[in-house]
Amino acid sequence: MSTFTIDDRLLRSTEWVADLPLCRLFLQNDTRYPWFVLVPRIADVTEIYQLADADQTQLISEISLMSRYLKEELSVHKVNVGALGNVVPQLHIHVLGRDPSDATWPNPVWGVGVAKRYSTEALQEGVDRAQAWVMTKI
Amino acid sequence: MSTFTIDDRLLRSTEWVADLPLCRLFLQNDTRYPWFVLVPRIADVTEIYQLADADQTQLISEISLMSRYLKEELSVHKVNVGALGNVVPQLHIHVLGRDPSDATWPNPVWGVGVAKRYSTEALQEGVDRAQAWVMTKI
């Protein structure tokens, strides 16, 4: 068992928001969609079923937390949840908001087009807003 | 609250495998990928967070069950899990196996290409094999 670290490819495309009970929570640095990434803080896991039962329960609770943030706070039309890992095998779960007017609707967002980065200020605003909301819920 | 039914678009593309404690389990009728669809048997739900906490726990347990089937029985390279609902809003979760040699690797499978249907015999074999395995686990 190795030490828990986050894959560099995830770090390069995201900004840290918070450490939830199980997962490190990131905001994806891409203005095309309100998009979060949850990474369980457990080393050497690539599939959900490899987590202990209690961690699986906590994971779906954290997926739901961020889904509620997207729907109730950001008023997105639909939440998309995906655990793929075809490019970055480290277990990470995408939780993002979709709208019929967005760039790739109704298709998935992964592997399509090029990320549009936030400005430094807008990225910090996105992080601060999510962080403030999450901190009242955990 | 309406009665639970399954969206016709899901029924047309799948074959029934089993009723798990929470979800109706289907095999996607598409030979390109070993592909299952889980539909919680609860009416009027479009997002995971709308399920009761106990049902969320059961849902991730059933996602893990089918992930284990794909990895341990069918020896797939990677499991992909997705809850999108951009086209069919009824909550349904895709759990499917991916391989670097498959048609769309490493991109997602949704909305790409055209399903290749099983023969009647091969579809029944796929259902029977999954059903037999699942029945020993629940």
GROMACS .gro file of N, CA, C and O in nm, chain B residues 49-98:
model
  200
  187TYR      N    1  -2.935   1.225  -0.538
  187TYR     CA    2  -2.955   1.285  -0.406
  187TYR      C    3  -3.101   1.288  -0.365
  187TYR      O    4  -3.132   1.312  -0.247
  188GLN      N    5  -3.192   1.264  -0.460
  188GLN     CA    6  -3.335   1.259  -0.425
  188GLN      C    7  -3.374   1.126  -0.359
  188GLN      O    8  -3.484   1.115  -0.304
  189LEU      N    9  -3.288   1.028  -0.366
  189LEU     CA   10  -3.315   0.900  -0.298
  189LEU      C   11  -3.293   0.917  -0.148
  189LEU      O   12  -3.207   0.995  -0.104
  190ALA      N   13  -3.368   0.841  -0.069
  190ALA     CA   14  -3.344   0.836   0.076
  190ALA      C   15  -3.202   0.786   0.102
  190ALA      O   16  -3.146   0.713   0.019
  191ASP      N   17  -3.146   0.822   0.216
  191ASP     CA   18  -3.008   0.784   0.246
  191ASP      C   19  -2.986   0.632   0.236
  191ASP      O   20  -2.886   0.587   0.178
  192ALA      N   21  -3.079   0.556   0.289
  192ALA     CA   22  -3.062   0.410   0.285
  192ALA      C   23  -3.065   0.359   0.141
  192ALA      O   24  -2.994   0.263   0.107
  193ASP      N   25  -3.145   0.422   0.057
  193ASP     CA   26  -3.149   0.381  -0.084
  193ASP      C   27  -3.021   0.422  -0.157
  193ASP      O   28  -2.975   0.352  -0.247
  194GLN      N   29  -2.962   0.533  -0.118
  194GLN     CA   30  -2.833   0.572  -0.177
  194GLN      C   31  -2.726   0.468  -0.144
  194GLN      O   32  -2.646   0.430  -0.230
  195THR      N   33  -2.726   0.423  -0.019
  195THR     CA   34  -2.630   0.320   0.022
  195THR      C   35  -2.653   0.191  -0.057
  195THR      O   36  -2.558   0.127  -0.105
  196GLN      N   37  -2.780   0.155  -0.074
  196GLN     CA   38  -2.810   0.034  -0.150
  196GLN      C   39  -2.770   0.052  -0.297
  196GLN      O   40  -2.719  -0.040  -0.361
  197LEU      N   41  -2.791   0.172  -0.349
  197LEU     CA   42  -2.756   0.197  -0.489
  197LEU      C   43  -2.607   0.177  -0.513
  197LEU      O   44  -2.566   0.110  -0.609
  198ILE      N   45  -2.523   0.232  -0.427
  198ILE     CA   46  -2.379   0.219  -0.452
  198ILE      C   47  -2.336   0.073  -0.430
  198ILE      O   48  -2.245   0.024  -0.498
  199SER      N   49  -2.407   0.002  -0.344
  199SER     CA   50  -2.378  -0.140  -0.327
  199SER      C   51  -2.412  -0.217  -0.455
  199SER      O   52  -2.339  -0.310  -0.495
  200GLU      N   53  -2.521  -0.179  -0.522
  200GLU     CA   54  -2.558  -0.249  -0.646
  200GLU      C   55  -2.467  -0.207  -0.763
  200GLU      O   56  -2.437  -0.287  -0.852
  201ILE      N   57  -2.421  -0.083  -0.762
  201ILE     CA   58  -2.320  -0.039  -0.860
  201ILE      C   59  -2.192  -0.123  -0.841
  201ILE      O   60  -2.132  -0.171  -0.938
  202SER      N   61  -2.153  -0.142  -0.716
  202SER     CA   62  -2.033  -0.221  -0.687
  202SER      C   63  -2.051  -0.367  -0.726
  202SER      O   64  -1.958  -0.430  -0.778
  203LEU      N   65  -2.170  -0.418  -0.701
  203LEU     CA   66  -2.198  -0.558  -0.739
  203LEU      C   67  -2.174  -0.578  -0.888
  203LEU      O   68  -2.103  -0.672  -0.929
  204MET      N   69  -2.230  -0.490  -0.970
  204MET     CA   70  -2.216  -0.508  -1.114
  204MET      C   71  -2.075  -0.474  -1.161
  204MET      O   72  -2.026  -0.531  -1.260
  205SER      N   73  -2.006  -0.386  -1.089
  205SER     CA   74  -1.866  -0.358  -1.121
  205SER      C   75  -1.780  -0.482  -1.097
  205SER      O   76  -1.691  -0.514  -1.176
  206ARG      N   77  -1.808  -0.550  -0.987
  206ARG     CA   78  -1.734  -0.673  -0.956
  206ARG      C   79  -1.762  -0.780  -1.061
  206ARG      O   80  -1.671  -0.856  -1.100
  207TYR      N   81  -1.885  -0.788  -1.103
  207TYR     CA   82  -1.919  -0.885  -1.209
  207TYR      C   83  -1.835  -0.858  -1.334
  207TYR      O   84  -1.775  -0.949  -1.394
  208LEU      N   85  -1.829  -0.731  -1.372
  208LEU     CA   86  -1.753  -0.694  -1.492
  208LEU      C   87  -1.605  -0.725  -1.477
  208LEU      O   88  -1.541  -0.780  -1.567
  209LYS      N   89  -1.548  -0.689  -1.361
  209LYS     CA   90  -1.404  -0.708  -1.341
  209LYS      C   91  -1.369  -0.853  -1.314
  209LYS      O   92  -1.275  -0.906  -1.373
  210GLU      N   93  -1.444  -0.918  -1.225
  210GLU     CA   94  -1.402  -1.049  -1.176
  210GLU      C   95  -1.453  -1.161  -1.265
  210GLU      O   96  -1.387  -1.264  -1.279
  211GLU      N   97  -1.570  -1.144  -1.323
  211GLU     CA   98  -1.626  -1.250  -1.408
  211GLU      C   99  -1.594  -1.227  -1.555
  211GLU      O  100  -1.564  -1.320  -1.628
  212LEU      N  101  -1.605  -1.103  -1.601
  212LEU     CA  102  -1.584  -1.075  -1.743
  212LEU      C  103  -1.444  -1.020  -1.771
  212LEU      O  104  -1.408  -0.997  -1.886
  213SER      N  105  -1.365  -0.997  -1.665
  213SER     CA  106  -1.225  -0.955  -1.679
  213SER      C  107  -1.207  -0.829  -1.763
  213SER      O  108  -1.113  -0.819  -1.843
  214VAL      N  109  -1.297  -0.732  -1.748
  214VAL     CA  110  -1.280  -0.607  -1.822
  214VAL      C  111  -1.159  -0.531  -1.767
  214VAL      O  112  -1.118  -0.551  -1.653
  215HIS      N  113  -1.106  -0.440  -1.847
  215HIS     CA  114  -0.989  -0.362  -1.808
  215HIS      C  115  -1.027  -0.252  -1.708
  215HIS      O  116  -0.957  -0.228  -1.610
  216LYS      N  117  -1.139  -0.183  -1.734
  216LYS     CA  118  -1.180  -0.069  -1.650
  216LYS      C  119  -1.332  -0.064  -1.648
  216LYS      O  120  -1.396  -0.091  -1.750
  217VAL      N  121  -1.386  -0.029  -1.533
  217VAL     CA  122  -1.531  -0.007  -1.522
  217VAL      C  123  -1.560   0.142  -1.540
  217VAL      O  124  -1.486   0.226  -1.489
  218ASN      N  125  -1.663   0.172  -1.615
  218ASN     CA  126  -1.714   0.310  -1.625
  218ASN      C  127  -1.852   0.314  -1.561
  218ASN      O  128  -1.937   0.228  -1.591
  219VAL      N  129  -1.873   0.412  -1.475
  219VAL     CA  130  -2.003   0.432  -1.411
  219VAL      C  131  -2.053   0.571  -1.448
  219VAL      O  132  -1.978   0.668  -1.437
  220GLY      N  133  -2.178   0.579  -1.492
  220GLY     CA  134  -2.230   0.711  -1.527
  220GLY      C  135  -2.377   0.724  -1.497
  220GLY      O  136  -2.456   0.633  -1.526
  221ALA      N  137  -2.414   0.837  -1.438
  221ALA     CA  138  -2.555   0.874  -1.420
  221ALA      C  139  -2.570   1.008  -1.489
  221ALA      O  140  -2.526   1.110  -1.436
  222LEU      N  141  -2.625   1.007  -1.610
  222LEU     CA  142  -2.633   1.131  -1.688
  222LEU      C  143  -2.778   1.179  -1.693
  222LEU      O  144  -2.814   1.277  -1.631
  223GLY      N  145  -2.861   1.112  -1.773
  223GLY     CA  146  -3.003   1.151  -1.774
  223GLY      C  147  -3.031   1.274  -1.857
  223GLY      O  148  -3.136   1.336  -1.842
  224ASN      N  149  -2.938   1.310  -1.947
  224ASN     CA  150  -2.963   1.428  -2.032
  224ASN      C  151  -3.070   1.397  -2.137
  224ASN      O  152  -3.143   1.487  -2.178
  225VAL      N  153  -3.078   1.272  -2.180
  225VAL     CA  154  -3.178   1.233  -2.280
  225VAL      C  155  -3.299   1.169  -2.213
  225VAL      O  156  -3.413   1.206  -2.240
  226VAL      N  157  -3.275   1.075  -2.124
  226VAL     CA  158  -3.382   1.008  -2.048
  226VAL      C  159  -3.368   1.049  -1.902
  226VAL      O  160  -3.278   1.001  -1.833
  227PRO      N  161  -3.453   1.140  -1.855
  227PRO     CA  162  -3.432   1.194  -1.720
  227PRO      C  163  -3.453   1.094  -1.606
  227PRO      O  164  -3.397   1.112  -1.498
  228GLN      N  165  -3.533   0.989  -1.627
  228GLN     CA  166  -3.552   0.891  -1.518
  228GLN      C  167  -3.416   0.843  -1.469
  228GLN      O  168  -3.332   0.801  -1.549
  229LEU      N  169  -3.397   0.843  -1.336
  229LEU     CA  170  -3.267   0.805  -1.281
  229LEU      C  171  -3.230   0.663  -1.324
  229LEU      O  172  -3.303   0.568  -1.300
  230HIS      N  173  -3.116   0.652  -1.390
  230HIS     CA  174  -3.064   0.522  -1.430
  230HIS      C  175  -2.912   0.533  -1.432
  230HIS      O  176  -2.858   0.638  -1.467
  231ILE      N  177  -2.847   0.426  -1.392
  231ILE     CA  178  -2.701   0.430  -1.377
  231ILE      C  179  -2.641   0.325  -1.470
  231ILE      O  180  -2.675   0.207  -1.464
  232HIS      N  181  -2.551   0.371  -1.555
  232HIS     CA  182  -2.478   0.282  -1.645
  232HIS      C  183  -2.356   0.227  -1.573
  232HIS      O  184  -2.281   0.303  -1.512
  233VAL      N  185  -2.336   0.096  -1.583
  233VAL     CA  186  -2.216   0.032  -1.528
  233VAL      C  187  -2.165  -0.060  -1.639
  233VAL      O  188  -2.231  -0.158  -1.673
  234LEU      N  189  -2.051  -0.025  -1.695
  234LEU     CA  190  -2.006  -0.098  -1.814
  234LEU      C  191  -1.857  -0.118  -1.814
  234LEU      O  192  -1.784  -0.047  -1.744
  235GLY      N  193  -1.815  -0.215  -1.892
  235GLY     CA  194  -1.674  -0.250  -1.898
  235GLY      C  195  -1.607  -0.190  -2.020
  235GLY      O  196  -1.665  -0.187  -2.129
  236ARG      N  197  -1.485  -0.142  -2.001
  236ARG     CA  198  -1.409  -0.081  -2.109
  236ARG      C  199  -1.278  -0.155  -2.131
  236ARG      O  200  -1.222  -0.214  -2.037
   0.00000   0.00000   0.00000
